[in-house]
Short mmCIF file of C-alpha atoms in Angstrom, two decimals:
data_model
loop_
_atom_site.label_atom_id
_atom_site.label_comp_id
_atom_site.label_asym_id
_atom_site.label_seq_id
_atom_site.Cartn_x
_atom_site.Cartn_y
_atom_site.Cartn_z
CA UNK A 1 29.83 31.11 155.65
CA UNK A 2 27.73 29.97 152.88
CA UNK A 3 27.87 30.42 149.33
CA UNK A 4 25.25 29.13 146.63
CA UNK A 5 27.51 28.66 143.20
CA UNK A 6 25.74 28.11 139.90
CA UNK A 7 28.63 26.37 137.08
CA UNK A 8 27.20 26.68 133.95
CA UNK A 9 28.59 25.70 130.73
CA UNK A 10 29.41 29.13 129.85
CA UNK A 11 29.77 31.16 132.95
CA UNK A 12 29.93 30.61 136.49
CA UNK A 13 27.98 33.09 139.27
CA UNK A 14 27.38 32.99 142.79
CA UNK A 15 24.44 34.49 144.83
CA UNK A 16 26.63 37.80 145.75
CA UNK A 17 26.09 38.82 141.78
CA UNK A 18 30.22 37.50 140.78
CA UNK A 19 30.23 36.32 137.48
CA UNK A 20 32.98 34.42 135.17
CA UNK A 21 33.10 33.22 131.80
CA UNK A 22 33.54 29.24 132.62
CA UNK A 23 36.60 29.28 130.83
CA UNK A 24 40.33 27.80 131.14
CA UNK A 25 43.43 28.20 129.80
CA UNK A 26 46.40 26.68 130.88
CA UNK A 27 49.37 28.98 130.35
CA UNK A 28 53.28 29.31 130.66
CA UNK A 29 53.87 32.50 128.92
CA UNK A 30 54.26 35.12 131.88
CA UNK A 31 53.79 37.63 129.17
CA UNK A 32 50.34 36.16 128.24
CA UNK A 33 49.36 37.06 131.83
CA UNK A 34 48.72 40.78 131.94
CA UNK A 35 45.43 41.99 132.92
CA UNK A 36 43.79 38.83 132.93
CA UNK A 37 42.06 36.80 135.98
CA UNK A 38 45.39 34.66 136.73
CA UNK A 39 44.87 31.83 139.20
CA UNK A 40 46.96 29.44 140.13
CA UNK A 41 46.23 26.20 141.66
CA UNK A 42 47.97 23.38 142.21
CA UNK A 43 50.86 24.47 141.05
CA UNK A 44 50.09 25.34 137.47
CA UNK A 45 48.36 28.45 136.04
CA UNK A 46 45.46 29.43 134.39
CA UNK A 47 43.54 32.25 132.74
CA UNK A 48 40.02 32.28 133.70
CA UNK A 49 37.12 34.30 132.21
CA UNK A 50 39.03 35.26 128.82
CA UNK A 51 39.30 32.82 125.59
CA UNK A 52 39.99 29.17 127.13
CA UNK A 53 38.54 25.93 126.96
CA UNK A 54 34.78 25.21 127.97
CA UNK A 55 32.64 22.13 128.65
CA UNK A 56 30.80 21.00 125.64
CA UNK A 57 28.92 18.40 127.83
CA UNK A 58 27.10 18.36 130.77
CA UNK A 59 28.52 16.13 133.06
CA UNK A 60 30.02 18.56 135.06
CA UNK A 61 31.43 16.22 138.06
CA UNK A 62 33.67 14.97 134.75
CA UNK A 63 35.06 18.22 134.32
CA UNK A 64 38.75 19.27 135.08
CA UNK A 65 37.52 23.07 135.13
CA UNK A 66 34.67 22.82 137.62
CA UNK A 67 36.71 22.77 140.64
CA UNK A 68 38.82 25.42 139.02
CA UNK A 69 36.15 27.67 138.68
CA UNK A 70 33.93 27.22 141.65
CA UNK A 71 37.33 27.52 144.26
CA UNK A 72 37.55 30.96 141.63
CA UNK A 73 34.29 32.15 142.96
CA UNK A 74 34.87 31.23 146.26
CA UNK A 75 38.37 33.12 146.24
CA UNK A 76 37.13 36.00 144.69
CA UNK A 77 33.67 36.32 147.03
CA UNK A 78 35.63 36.88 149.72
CA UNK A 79 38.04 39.25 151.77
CA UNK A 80 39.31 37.31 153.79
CA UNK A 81 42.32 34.93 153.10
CA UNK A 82 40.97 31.60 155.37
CA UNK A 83 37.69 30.73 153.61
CA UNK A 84 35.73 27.84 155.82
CA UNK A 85 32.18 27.69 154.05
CA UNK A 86 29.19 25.09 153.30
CA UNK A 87 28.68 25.29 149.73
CA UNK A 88 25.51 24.76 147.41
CA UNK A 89 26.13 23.53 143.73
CA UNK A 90 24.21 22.38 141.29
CA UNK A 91 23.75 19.99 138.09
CA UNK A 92 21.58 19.86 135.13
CA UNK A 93 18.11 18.20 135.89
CA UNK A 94 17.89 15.34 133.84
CA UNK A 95 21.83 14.03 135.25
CA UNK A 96 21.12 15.07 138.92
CA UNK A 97 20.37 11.89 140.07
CA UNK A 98 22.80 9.91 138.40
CA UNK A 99 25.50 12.46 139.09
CA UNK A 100 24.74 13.83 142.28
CA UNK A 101 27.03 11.90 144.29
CA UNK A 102 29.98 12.56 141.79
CA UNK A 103 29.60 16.22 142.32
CA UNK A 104 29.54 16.07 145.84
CA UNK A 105 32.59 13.94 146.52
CA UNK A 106 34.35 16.85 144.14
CA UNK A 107 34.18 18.85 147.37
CA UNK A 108 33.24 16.35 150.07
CA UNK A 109 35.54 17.87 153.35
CA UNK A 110 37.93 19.44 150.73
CA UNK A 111 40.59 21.72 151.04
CA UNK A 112 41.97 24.04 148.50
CA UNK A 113 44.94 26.48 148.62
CA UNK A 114 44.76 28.97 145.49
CA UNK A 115 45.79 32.48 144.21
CA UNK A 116 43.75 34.74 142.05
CA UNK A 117 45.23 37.62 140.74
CA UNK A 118 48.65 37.19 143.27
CA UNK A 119 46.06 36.94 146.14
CA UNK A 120 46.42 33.65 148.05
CA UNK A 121 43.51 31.84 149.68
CA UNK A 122 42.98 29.04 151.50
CA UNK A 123 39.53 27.05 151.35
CA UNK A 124 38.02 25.02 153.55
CA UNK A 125 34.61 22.95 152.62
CA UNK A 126 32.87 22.28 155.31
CA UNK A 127 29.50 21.22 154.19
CA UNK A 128 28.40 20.33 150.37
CA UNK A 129 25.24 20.07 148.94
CA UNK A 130 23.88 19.79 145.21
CA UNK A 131 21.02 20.71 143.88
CA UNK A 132 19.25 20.45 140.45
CA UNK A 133 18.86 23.35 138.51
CA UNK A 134 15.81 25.24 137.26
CA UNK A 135 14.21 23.86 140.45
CA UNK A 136 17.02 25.96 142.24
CA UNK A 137 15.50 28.79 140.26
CA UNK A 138 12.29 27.91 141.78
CA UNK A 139 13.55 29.08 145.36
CA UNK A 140 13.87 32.96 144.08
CA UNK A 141 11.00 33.20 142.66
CA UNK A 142 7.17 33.86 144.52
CA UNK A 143 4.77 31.17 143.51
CA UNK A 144 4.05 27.53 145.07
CA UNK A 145 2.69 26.48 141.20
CA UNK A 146 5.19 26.90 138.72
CA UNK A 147 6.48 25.81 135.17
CA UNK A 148 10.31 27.10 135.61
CA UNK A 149 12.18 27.10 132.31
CA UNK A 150 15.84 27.64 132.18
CA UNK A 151 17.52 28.38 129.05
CA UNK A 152 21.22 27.96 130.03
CA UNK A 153 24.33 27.61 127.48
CA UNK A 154 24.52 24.05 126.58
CA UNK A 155 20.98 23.07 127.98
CA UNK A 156 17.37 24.02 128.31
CA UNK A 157 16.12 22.40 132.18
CA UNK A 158 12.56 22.46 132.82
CA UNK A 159 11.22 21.85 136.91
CA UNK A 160 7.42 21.59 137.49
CA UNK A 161 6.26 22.80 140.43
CA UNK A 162 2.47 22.07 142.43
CA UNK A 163 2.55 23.16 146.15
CA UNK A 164 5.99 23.70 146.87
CA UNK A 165 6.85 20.37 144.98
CA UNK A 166 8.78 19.21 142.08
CA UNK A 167 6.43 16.95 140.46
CA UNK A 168 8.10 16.67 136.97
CA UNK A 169 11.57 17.48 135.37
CA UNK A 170 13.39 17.75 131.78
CA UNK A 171 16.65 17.92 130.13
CA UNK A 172 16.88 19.48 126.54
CA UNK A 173 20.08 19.58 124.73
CA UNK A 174 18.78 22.87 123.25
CA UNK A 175 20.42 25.76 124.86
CA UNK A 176 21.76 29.42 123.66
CA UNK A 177 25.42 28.17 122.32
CA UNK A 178 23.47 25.71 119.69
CA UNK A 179 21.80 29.06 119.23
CA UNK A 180 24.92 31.17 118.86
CA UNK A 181 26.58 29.26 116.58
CA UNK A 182 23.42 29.57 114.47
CA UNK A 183 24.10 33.09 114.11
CA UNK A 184 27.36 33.00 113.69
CA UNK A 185 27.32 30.61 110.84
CA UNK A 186 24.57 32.76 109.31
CA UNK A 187 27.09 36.01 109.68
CA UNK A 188 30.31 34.04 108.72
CA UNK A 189 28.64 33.13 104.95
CA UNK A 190 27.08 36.93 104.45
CA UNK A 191 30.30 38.73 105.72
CA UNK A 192 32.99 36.37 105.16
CA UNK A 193 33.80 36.45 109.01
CA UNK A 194 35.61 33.59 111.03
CA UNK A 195 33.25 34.27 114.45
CA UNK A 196 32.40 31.36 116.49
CA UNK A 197 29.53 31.18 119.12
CA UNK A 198 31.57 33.31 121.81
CA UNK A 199 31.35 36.27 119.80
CA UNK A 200 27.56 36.44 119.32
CA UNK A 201 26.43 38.07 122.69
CA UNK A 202 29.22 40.65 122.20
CA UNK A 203 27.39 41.47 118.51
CA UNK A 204 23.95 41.70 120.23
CA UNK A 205 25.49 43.81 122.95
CA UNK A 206 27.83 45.94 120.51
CA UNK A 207 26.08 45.81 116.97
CA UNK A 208 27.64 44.39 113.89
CA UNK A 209 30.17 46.51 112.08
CA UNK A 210 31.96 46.01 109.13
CA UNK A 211 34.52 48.28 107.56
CA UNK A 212 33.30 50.34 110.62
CA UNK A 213 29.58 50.79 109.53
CA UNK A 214 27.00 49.19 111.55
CA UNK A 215 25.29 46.68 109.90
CA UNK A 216 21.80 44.80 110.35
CA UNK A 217 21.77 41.40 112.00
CA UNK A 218 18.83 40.43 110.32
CA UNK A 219 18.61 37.22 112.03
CA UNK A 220 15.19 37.43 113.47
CA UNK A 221 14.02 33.87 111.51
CA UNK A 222 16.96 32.04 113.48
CA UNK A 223 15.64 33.97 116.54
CA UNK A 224 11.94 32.32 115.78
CA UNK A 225 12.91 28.98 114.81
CA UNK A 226 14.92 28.55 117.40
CA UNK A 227 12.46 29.34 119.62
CA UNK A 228 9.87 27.15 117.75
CA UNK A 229 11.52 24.06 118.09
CA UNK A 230 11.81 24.75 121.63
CA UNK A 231 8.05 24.95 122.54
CA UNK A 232 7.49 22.18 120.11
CA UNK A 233 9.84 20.20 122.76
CA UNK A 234 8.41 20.94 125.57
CA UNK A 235 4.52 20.57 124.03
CA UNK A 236 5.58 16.87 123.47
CA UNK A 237 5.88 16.55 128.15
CA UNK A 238 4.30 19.69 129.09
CA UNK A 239 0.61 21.18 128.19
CA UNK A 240 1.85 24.96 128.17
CA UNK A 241 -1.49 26.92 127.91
CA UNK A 242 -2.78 25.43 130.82
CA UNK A 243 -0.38 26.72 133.26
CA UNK A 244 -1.12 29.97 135.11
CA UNK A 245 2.90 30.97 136.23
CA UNK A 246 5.61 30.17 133.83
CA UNK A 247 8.99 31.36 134.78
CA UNK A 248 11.87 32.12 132.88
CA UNK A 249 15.52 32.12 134.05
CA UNK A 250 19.25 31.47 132.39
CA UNK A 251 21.07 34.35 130.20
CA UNK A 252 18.61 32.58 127.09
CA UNK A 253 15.60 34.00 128.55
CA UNK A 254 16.81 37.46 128.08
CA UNK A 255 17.25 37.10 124.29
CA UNK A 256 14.55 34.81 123.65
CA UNK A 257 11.86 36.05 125.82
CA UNK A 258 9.57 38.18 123.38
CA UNK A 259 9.70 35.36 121.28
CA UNK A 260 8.17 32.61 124.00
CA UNK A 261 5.80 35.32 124.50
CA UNK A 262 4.18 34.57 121.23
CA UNK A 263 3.37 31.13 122.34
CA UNK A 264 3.30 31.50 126.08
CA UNK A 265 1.62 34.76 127.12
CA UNK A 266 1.52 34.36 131.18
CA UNK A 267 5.56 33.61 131.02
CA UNK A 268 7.46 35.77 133.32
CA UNK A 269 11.39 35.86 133.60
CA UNK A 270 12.86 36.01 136.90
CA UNK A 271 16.00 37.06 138.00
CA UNK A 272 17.95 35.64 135.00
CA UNK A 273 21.48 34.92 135.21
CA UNK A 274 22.05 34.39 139.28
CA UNK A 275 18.57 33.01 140.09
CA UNK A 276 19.71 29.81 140.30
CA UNK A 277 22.83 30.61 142.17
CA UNK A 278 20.43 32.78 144.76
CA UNK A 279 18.11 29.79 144.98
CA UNK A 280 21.21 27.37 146.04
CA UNK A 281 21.92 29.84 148.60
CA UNK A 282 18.79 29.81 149.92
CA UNK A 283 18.12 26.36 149.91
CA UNK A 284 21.47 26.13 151.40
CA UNK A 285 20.46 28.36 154.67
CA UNK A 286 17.63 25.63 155.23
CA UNK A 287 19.63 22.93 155.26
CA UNK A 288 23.05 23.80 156.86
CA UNK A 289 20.56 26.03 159.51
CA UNK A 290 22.11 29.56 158.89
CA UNK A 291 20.64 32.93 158.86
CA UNK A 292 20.55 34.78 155.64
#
């Protein structure tokens, strides 16, 4: 088996379209427990997905929640109870080098016995690979030359691609939480609220109501300079007008993309939230030599 498993900083999806929250709660309180994700793993238990503790930082191979989360994905991607699999992971561009070995020594020959939801499982990792994100992207996607930009949670990664390869990379510290808590600072001083970032896709999705009447955000300028300050990074490393394909991926590109339109007409988003999980996968069948 092989599974291609993207852990971002504020959810966690695999190339068979499972997605988590990447959060984690350690908990104690059986009552606490109903109708949550409960896992439990090593002999302590957690809820997963629901109001918990994220990574504010990106060095995921630092993280006590990543091999939480990813064994998660892996439990609940499969039937069966005896999971033996090569697995593709990945890590924010700018830390892959430095990090890359970290990460894979997370998982190097491991062997992982956990319940999700009172369903035991029992891993086995066979094979490991990491790979950086954005160009992970770059492997679901249909052009050789290609500007891909991925606007995850805590960070913006950029991969430049001529002929099939990565010629050029970023890191941005500039991603759609920064955004979020924008927002929700903006709605917190008009409304005399007490939201944090976490609650800001749920208002986009839902609407804003108080008192029960829907109210408007109104937060188009935050939308636009946030989005401003973006391309003004990237202008600084990349000349944007003079690329024919620029692809857009992470669960940023689906808020912000009208707005990058303004300033880069030819960008395109592809498959936003598992592309890079898909891409893993796929680089995965190349270099662990199995079928799709």
């Amino acid at each position: 088996m092989l599974r291609g498993i993207d852990k971002g900083t504020t959810y966690t999806k695999d190339n068979l379209g499972n997605i988590l929250k990447s959060t984690i709660k350690e908990v104690k309180d059986e009552a606490l427990l109903d109708g949550k994700t409960i896992v439990e793993y090593e002999c302590k238990k957690y809820i997963v997905g629901e109001k918990g503790n994220y990574s504010t930082d990106l060095e995921k191979a630092n993280h006590k929640n990543t091999k939480i989360m990813v064994y998660t994905m892996l439990a609940i991607g499969s039937m069966e109870k005896y999971i033996t699999t090569n697995l593709v992971l990945g890590l924010p561009i700018g830390l892959y080098s430095n990090h890359k070995e970290k990460m894979k020594n997370l998982f190097k020959n491991d062997f992982a016995n956990i319940t999700v939801n009172d369903k035991e499982k029992f891993i086995k990792i066979t094979g490991i690979e990491v790979f950086p994100e954005a160009a992970g992207a770059y492997y679901n996607q249909p052009h050789r030359n290609c500007l891909i930009i991925d606007l995850g949670g805590l960070s913006i990664d950029t991969a430049d691609f001529e002929n099939g390869k990565l010629i050029k990379h970023s890191t941005y510290s500039m991603g759609t939480m920064k955004l979020y808590s924008k927002i929700a600072n903006r709605l917190n001083s008009i409304y005399d609220l007490n939201f944090t970032e976490w609650n800001i896709p749920r208002v986009f999705d839902e609407g804003l109501y108080i008192y029960g009447e829907r109210q408007d955000l109104d937060v188009d300028d935050i939308l636009e300079s946030h989005t401003l300050e973006i391309i003004e990074r990237l202008k600084l490393e990349y000349d944007l007008k003079a690329y024919k394909n620029i692809c857009l991926t992470g669960g940023g590109s689906i808020l912000l993309e009208s707005y990058l339109k303004r300033y880069m007409p030819q960008c395109e988003p592809i498959e936003s939230i598992f592309a890079n999980a898909r891409g893993f996968y796929n680089v995965g069948k190349v270099i662990f030599n199995e079928q799709g």
